[in-house]
């Protein structure tokens, strides 16, 4: 056991929401189970004092006499890890020497979630925007492609110009290159960008090309970086990762290692949790007005246990006809869509509110918490409480 407060170094930049959420999770663990004395990398390249502080931070790491290290810069922190300081490497593309526990994003699952989301909206044409020379981008594309190809839909991947050419010709050339690519794609098109930051380029290029979002081009990013997503025009839909939960888990793992416990968990996964829908995907790639009317009704009634006969009545067609149209346009049944919409809404309440399980059950007009829990577990494999503990913030 420690006789004094353990010193922990976080070599994690804070320039993205993903990293900031990791830091939140780590600091939350330290508050609850600590205290820890945390020494943190500051990513503040906009100001001279920030750049100088960051340089000094890495130059003087060994002076700290740390008890533990969580790093996204394994090359810069290699001297510490070679000294045997308990270390967790928190970056996918790490080539760090040694058998360290690692934090890794399930990039393939991220791509799969984006593809499934678009398929549920009826899209047949898909595109991926990113640079697959980066491992994380390549893996997200692989997951996206796996689902699209299984559905026998069309898929195009952006081929960026050489970085040297972009440096020579400037940002305008880059955006126009993307605009030309977007113009060549068959519409309506569902586009996954490798991250929210990359999605911003697609929005600007679409504006230049005169392509309407989301009517002609539906766009999704990754990270749910709220300052980026909310300031885009239109606002950007994005995949939310359980980064804060993962930060809490790696802090817990590091704590056990620092205390001399044997651990067998060498990889902690960051998983995609849900798509946060904003304007950039708020549409259906379906031309059949009866299906569109039915889906609008299902979404509007997501709080209530809707019957398929009610949906058919709202669409003013026979149940048999509407079932056939759902199969043709969405490759699913009316009941499938009712369940999917309702389950997604339940997930949203569990993850983004502090409502108790009982309150969520009452809010959604279930007869009781037992029937609510059975319904949710039958459709997700988790009880509501298990799901909230695994992915939620509260």
Coordinates of C-alpha atoms in Angstrom, one line a residue:
X1 CA 0.0 0.0 0.0
X2 CA 1.1 3.6 -0.6
X3 CA 2.2 5.6 2.4
X4 CA 1.7 8.8 0.4
X5 CA -0.4 10.1 -2.5
X6 CA 0.7 8.3 -5.7
X7 CA 2.0 10.4 -8.5
X8 CA 0.5 9.6 -11.9
X9 CA 1.6 11.1 -15.2
X10 CA -1.1 11.6 -18.0
X11 CA 0.7 12.0 -21.3
X12 CA -2.6 12.7 -23.0
X13 CA -3.3 15.8 -25.1
X14 CA -6.6 17.5 -24.6
X15 CA -7.2 18.8 -28.1
X16 CA -10.0 16.4 -28.9
X17 CA -13.2 15.5 -27.1
X18 CA -12.1 11.9 -27.1
X19 CA -9.0 12.7 -25.1
X20 CA -10.8 15.1 -22.8
X21 CA -13.4 12.4 -22.0
X22 CA -10.6 9.9 -21.3
X23 CA -9.1 12.5 -18.8
X24 CA -12.6 13.0 -17.3
X25 CA -12.9 9.3 -16.6
X26 CA -9.4 9.0 -15.2
X27 CA -9.9 12.0 -12.9
X28 CA -13.3 10.7 -11.8
X29 CA -11.6 7.4 -10.7
X30 CA -8.9 9.4 -8.9
X31 CA -11.6 11.5 -7.0
X32 CA -13.5 8.4 -5.9
X33 CA -10.7 6.0 -5.2
X34 CA -7.7 8.3 -4.8
X35 CA -6.5 10.8 -4.2
X36 CA -3.9 10.9 -6.9
X37 CA -1.4 13.6 -7.7
X38 CA -1.8 14.0 -11.4
X39 CA 0.8 15.5 -13.8
X40 CA -0.7 16.2 -17.1
X41 CA 0.3 17.1 -20.7
X42 CA -1.1 20.4 -21.8
X43 CA -1.9 20.7 -25.5
X44 CA -2.0 24.5 -26.1
X45 CA -0.2 25.1 -29.3
X46 CA -2.1 28.4 -29.9
X47 CA 0.1 30.2 -27.3
X48 CA 3.8 30.3 -26.8
X49 CA 3.5 29.6 -23.0
X50 CA 1.5 26.4 -23.8
X51 CA 4.1 25.2 -26.3
X52 CA 6.9 25.9 -23.9
X53 CA 5.1 24.1 -21.0
X54 CA 4.5 21.1 -23.2
X55 CA 8.2 20.9 -24.1
X56 CA 9.2 21.2 -20.5
X57 CA 6.7 18.6 -19.5
X58 CA 8.3 15.9 -21.6
X59 CA 11.9 17.0 -20.8
X60 CA 11.4 16.7 -17.1
X61 CA 9.2 13.7 -16.7
X62 CA 11.9 11.7 -14.9
X63 CA 12.2 14.4 -12.2
X64 CA 8.6 13.6 -11.1
X65 CA 9.4 10.2 -9.7
X66 CA 6.0 8.9 -10.8
X67 CA 4.3 5.8 -9.6
X68 CA 2.2 5.3 -12.7
X69 CA 1.9 6.5 -16.3
X70 CA -0.9 6.6 -18.9
X71 CA 0.5 7.7 -22.2
X72 CA -0.6 8.5 -25.8
X73 CA 3.0 9.5 -26.6
X74 CA 4.9 6.2 -26.0
X75 CA 8.0 7.4 -27.8
X76 CA 8.3 10.5 -25.7
X77 CA 7.7 8.5 -22.5
X78 CA 9.9 5.5 -23.3
X79 CA 12.6 6.4 -20.7
X80 CA 10.0 6.1 -18.0
X81 CA 8.6 2.8 -19.2
X82 CA 12.1 1.4 -19.5
X83 CA 12.6 2.2 -15.8
X84 CA 9.7 -0.2 -15.0
X85 CA 7.1 2.4 -14.1
X86 CA 3.6 0.9 -14.3
X87 CA 2.3 2.0 -17.7
X88 CA -0.8 1.9 -19.9
X89 CA -0.5 2.8 -23.5
X90 CA -3.6 4.6 -24.7
X91 CA -3.2 4.8 -28.5
X92 CA -4.1 2.3 -31.2
X93 CA -1.1 2.8 -33.5
X94 CA 1.5 2.4 -30.7
X95 CA 4.7 0.7 -31.5
X96 CA 5.9 0.9 -27.9
X97 CA 8.3 -1.8 -26.8
X98 CA 7.1 -4.1 -24.1
X99 CA 4.0 -6.0 -23.1
X100 CA 2.0 -3.1 -21.7
X101 CA -1.7 -3.0 -21.0
X102 CA -3.3 -1.0 -23.8
X103 CA -6.4 1.1 -24.4
X104 CA -7.8 0.6 -27.9
X105 CA -10.8 1.9 -29.8
X106 CA -12.9 -0.8 -31.5
X107 CA -12.6 1.0 -34.8
X108 CA -14.2 -1.8 -36.8
X109 CA -17.3 -1.7 -34.6
X110 CA -17.4 2.1 -35.2
X111 CA -17.5 1.6 -38.9
X112 CA -20.1 -1.1 -38.6
X113 CA -22.4 1.1 -36.5
X114 CA -22.3 3.9 -39.1
X115 CA -23.2 1.5 -41.9
X116 CA -26.0 -0.1 -40.0
X117 CA -27.4 3.3 -39.1
X118 CA -27.5 4.3 -42.8
X119 CA -29.0 1.0 -43.9
X120 CA -31.8 1.5 -41.4
X121 CA -32.6 4.7 -43.2
X122 CA -32.9 2.9 -46.6
X123 CA -29.6 4.0 -48.3
X124 CA -28.3 2.0 -51.2
X125 CA -25.3 4.2 -52.1
X126 CA -22.4 4.6 -49.6
X127 CA -19.1 6.5 -49.4
X128 CA -16.3 6.8 -47.0
X129 CA -14.2 9.9 -46.5
X130 CA -10.8 9.6 -44.8
X131 CA -7.2 8.7 -45.4
X132 CA -6.7 5.0 -45.1
X133 CA -3.0 5.2 -44.7
X134 CA -3.7 5.8 -41.0
X135 CA -4.4 2.5 -39.2
X136 CA -7.4 3.8 -37.3
X137 CA -9.0 5.2 -40.5
X138 CA -8.3 1.9 -42.3
X139 CA -10.0 -0.1 -39.6
X140 CA -13.1 2.2 -39.5
X141 CA -13.4 1.8 -43.3
X142 CA -13.0 -1.9 -43.0
X143 CA -16.0 -2.1 -40.6
X144 CA -18.0 0.2 -42.7
X145 CA -17.2 -1.8 -45.9
X146 CA -18.0 -5.2 -44.2
X147 CA -21.6 -4.2 -43.5
X148 CA -22.2 -2.4 -46.8
X149 CA -20.8 -5.3 -48.9
X150 CA -22.9 -7.8 -47.0
X151 CA -26.0 -5.7 -48.0
X152 CA -24.8 -5.7 -51.6
X153 CA -24.9 -1.9 -51.8
X154 CA -22.5 0.4 -53.7
X155 CA -19.5 1.8 -51.9
X156 CA -16.8 4.4 -52.8
X157 CA -13.8 5.3 -50.8
X158 CA -12.2 8.7 -51.1
X159 CA -8.6 8.7 -52.6
X160 CA -6.9 11.8 -51.3
X161 CA -4.2 13.6 -53.2
X162 CA -0.6 13.4 -51.9
X163 CA 0.1 15.5 -48.8
X164 CA 2.9 17.2 -50.7
X165 CA 0.5 18.4 -53.4
X166 CA -1.9 19.8 -50.9
X167 CA 1.0 21.6 -49.2
X168 CA 2.0 23.2 -52.5
X169 CA -1.5 24.1 -53.8
X170 CA -3.2 25.0 -50.5
X171 CA -6.4 24.2 -48.6
X172 CA -8.6 25.5 -51.4
X173 CA -7.3 22.8 -53.7
X174 CA -8.0 20.1 -51.1
X175 CA -11.6 21.2 -50.6
X176 CA -12.2 21.5 -54.4
X177 CA -10.8 18.0 -54.8
X178 CA -13.3 16.7 -52.3
X179 CA -16.1 18.7 -53.9
X180 CA -15.3 17.0 -57.3
X181 CA -15.4 13.6 -55.7
X182 CA -18.8 14.3 -54.0
X183 CA -20.2 15.5 -57.3
X184 CA -19.3 12.2 -58.9
X185 CA -21.2 10.1 -56.4
X186 CA -24.7 8.8 -57.1
X187 CA -27.4 10.5 -55.0
X188 CA -28.8 10.1 -52.4
X189 CA -25.5 9.1 -50.8
X190 CA -24.6 8.1 -47.2
X191 CA -21.2 9.3 -46.3
X192 CA -19.1 8.3 -43.2
X193 CA -16.2 10.6 -42.3
X194 CA -13.4 9.0 -40.3
X195 CA -13.9 11.6 -37.6
X196 CA -15.8 14.8 -36.8
X197 CA -12.8 16.9 -37.7
X198 CA -12.7 15.3 -41.1
X199 CA -16.4 15.6 -41.6
X200 CA -16.0 19.4 -41.5
X201 CA -14.2 19.2 -44.9
X202 CA -17.1 17.3 -46.4
X203 CA -19.6 19.9 -45.3
X204 CA -17.5 22.7 -46.8
X205 CA -17.0 20.8 -50.0
X206 CA -20.7 20.0 -50.3
X207 CA -21.5 23.7 -50.1
X208 CA -19.0 24.5 -52.9
X209 CA -20.5 21.7 -55.0
X210 CA -24.1 22.8 -54.4
X211 CA -25.0 19.5 -52.8
X212 CA -27.7 19.7 -50.1
X213 CA -27.2 18.1 -46.7
X214 CA -29.1 15.9 -45.7
X215 CA -31.4 15.7 -48.7
X216 CA -28.8 14.6 -51.2
X217 CA -25.9 13.7 -49.0
X218 CA -26.3 12.3 -45.5
X219 CA -23.1 12.7 -43.3
X220 CA -22.0 11.1 -40.1
X221 CA -18.7 11.7 -38.1
X222 CA -17.1 10.0 -35.1
X223 CA -16.3 11.2 -31.6
X224 CA -19.4 13.4 -30.9
X225 CA -17.1 16.4 -30.5
X226 CA -19.9 18.8 -29.5
X227 CA -18.1 22.1 -30.2
X228 CA -17.5 20.8 -33.8
X229 CA -20.9 19.1 -34.3
X230 CA -23.0 22.0 -33.0
X231 CA -21.1 24.7 -34.9
X232 CA -21.3 23.0 -38.3
X233 CA -24.0 24.1 -40.7
X234 CA -25.9 21.9 -40.9
X235 CA -25.2 20.4 -37.4
X236 CA -23.3 17.1 -37.6
X237 CA -24.5 13.7 -36.6
X238 CA -21.8 11.7 -34.9
X239 CA -21.0 8.4 -33.2
X240 CA -20.6 8.7 -29.5
X241 CA -17.8 6.5 -27.9
X242 CA -17.7 5.4 -24.3
X243 CA -14.4 7.2 -23.8
X244 CA -15.1 8.5 -20.3
X245 CA -16.1 5.0 -19.1
X246 CA -12.9 3.7 -20.7
X247 CA -10.8 6.3 -18.9
X248 CA -12.3 5.2 -15.6
X249 CA -11.4 1.6 -16.4
X250 CA -7.8 2.2 -17.3
X251 CA -7.4 4.3 -14.2
X252 CA -8.7 1.4 -12.2
X253 CA -6.4 -1.0 -14.0
X254 CA -3.4 1.2 -13.4
X255 CA -4.3 1.5 -9.7
X256 CA -4.3 -2.2 -9.3
X257 CA -0.9 -2.5 -11.1
X258 CA 0.6 0.3 -8.9
X259 CA -0.5 -1.6 -5.8
X260 CA 1.3 -4.7 -7.0
X261 CA -1.7 -6.8 -8.0
X262 CA -1.4 -9.3 -10.8
X263 CA -3.7 -8.3 -13.7
X264 CA -4.7 -10.3 -16.7
X265 CA -6.6 -7.6 -18.5
X266 CA -4.2 -6.4 -21.2
X267 CA -6.6 -4.5 -23.5
X268 CA -9.4 -2.2 -22.5
X269 CA -11.7 -1.4 -25.4
X270 CA -13.4 1.9 -26.2
X271 CA -16.7 1.0 -27.8
X272 CA -19.2 2.9 -30.0
X273 CA -22.3 3.5 -28.0
X274 CA -24.9 5.3 -30.2
X275 CA -25.3 7.7 -33.0
X276 CA -26.2 11.2 -31.9
X277 CA -28.6 12.3 -34.7
X278 CA -28.4 15.9 -35.8
X279 CA -29.5 17.7 -39.0
X280 CA -26.8 16.1 -41.2
X281 CA -28.6 12.7 -41.2
X282 CA -32.1 13.7 -40.3
X283 CA -33.8 12.2 -43.3
X284 CA -34.8 8.9 -44.9
X285 CA -33.5 7.7 -48.3
X286 CA -36.9 6.4 -49.1
X287 CA -39.2 7.7 -51.9
X288 CA -42.3 5.8 -50.9
X289 CA -44.6 8.3 -49.1
X290 CA -46.5 5.6 -47.2
X291 CA -43.2 4.4 -45.6
X292 CA -42.1 7.9 -44.9
X293 CA -45.5 8.7 -43.2
X294 CA -45.3 5.5 -41.2
X295 CA -41.8 6.1 -40.0
X296 CA -42.6 9.7 -39.0
X297 CA -45.5 8.3 -36.9
X298 CA -43.3 5.6 -35.3
X299 CA -40.7 8.3 -34.3
X300 CA -43.3 10.6 -33.0
X301 CA -44.8 7.9 -30.8
X302 CA -41.5 6.5 -29.5
X303 CA -42.6 7.0 -25.9
X304 CA -45.6 4.7 -26.3
X305 CA -46.2 1.0 -27.1
X306 CA -47.4 1.5 -30.7
X307 CA -49.2 -1.4 -32.5
X308 CA -48.5 -2.2 -36.1
X309 CA -52.2 -1.8 -37.0
X310 CA -52.0 1.8 -35.7
X311 CA -49.1 2.5 -38.0
X312 CA -51.0 1.2 -41.0
X313 CA -54.0 3.3 -40.1
X314 CA -51.8 6.4 -39.9
X315 CA -50.3 5.7 -43.4
X316 CA -53.9 5.0 -44.7
X317 CA -53.0 1.7 -46.4
X318 CA -53.6 -1.9 -45.5
X319 CA -51.3 -3.7 -43.1
X320 CA -50.3 -6.2 -45.7
X321 CA -49.4 -3.5 -48.2
X322 CA -47.4 -1.5 -45.7
X323 CA -45.5 -4.6 -44.5
X324 CA -44.5 -5.3 -48.1
X325 CA -43.4 -1.7 -48.6
X326 CA -41.3 -1.8 -45.5
X327 CA -39.6 -5.0 -46.7
X328 CA -38.9 -3.5 -50.1
X329 CA -37.7 -0.1 -48.9
X330 CA -36.1 -0.8 -45.5
X331 CA -35.5 -4.6 -45.6
X332 CA -37.3 -4.8 -42.2
X333 CA -40.8 -5.2 -40.8
X334 CA -43.0 -2.5 -39.1
X335 CA -42.5 -4.2 -35.8
X336 CA -38.7 -4.2 -36.3
X337 CA -38.8 -0.5 -36.8
X338 CA -41.0 0.1 -33.8
X339 CA -38.7 -1.9 -31.6
X340 CA -35.5 -0.3 -33.0
X341 CA -36.9 3.3 -32.5
X342 CA -38.1 2.6 -29.0
X343 CA -34.9 0.8 -27.9
X344 CA -32.8 3.7 -29.3
X345 CA -34.9 6.1 -27.3
X346 CA -34.5 4.0 -24.2
X347 CA -30.7 4.0 -24.7
X348 CA -30.7 7.8 -25.0
X349 CA -32.6 8.2 -21.7
X350 CA -30.3 5.7 -19.9
X351 CA -27.1 7.3 -21.2
X352 CA -27.9 11.0 -21.3
X353 CA -30.2 11.6 -18.2
X354 CA -30.0 10.8 -14.5
X355 CA -33.6 9.4 -14.5
X356 CA -33.9 6.3 -12.3
X357 CA -34.8 3.0 -14.0
X358 CA -38.2 3.2 -12.5
X359 CA -38.8 6.7 -13.8
X360 CA -37.7 5.7 -17.3
X361 CA -40.1 2.7 -17.2
X362 CA -43.0 5.0 -16.1
X363 CA -42.1 7.6 -18.6
X364 CA -42.3 5.1 -21.4
X365 CA -45.6 3.6 -20.2
X366 CA -44.4 0.2 -19.3
X367 CA -46.5 -1.7 -16.8
X368 CA -43.6 -2.0 -14.4
X369 CA -39.8 -2.2 -14.1
X370 CA -39.8 -6.0 -14.5
X371 CA -41.6 -5.8 -17.9
X372 CA -39.4 -2.9 -18.9
X373 CA -36.2 -4.7 -18.0
X374 CA -37.3 -7.9 -19.9
X375 CA -38.2 -5.9 -23.0
X376 CA -34.8 -4.1 -23.0
X377 CA -32.8 -7.2 -22.3
X378 CA -34.6 -9.2 -25.0
X379 CA -33.6 -6.6 -27.6
X380 CA -30.0 -5.6 -26.4
X381 CA -28.7 -8.5 -24.3
X382 CA -28.3 -6.1 -21.3
X383 CA -30.6 -5.1 -18.4
X384 CA -31.2 -1.4 -18.3
X385 CA -28.9 -1.1 -15.2
X386 CA -26.1 -3.2 -16.9
X387 CA -26.3 -1.0 -20.0
X388 CA -26.1 2.2 -18.0
X389 CA -23.1 0.9 -16.0
X390 CA -21.3 -0.2 -19.1
X391 CA -21.8 2.8 -21.3
X392 CA -23.4 5.7 -19.3
X393 CA -22.0 8.7 -17.6
X394 CA -24.2 8.8 -14.5

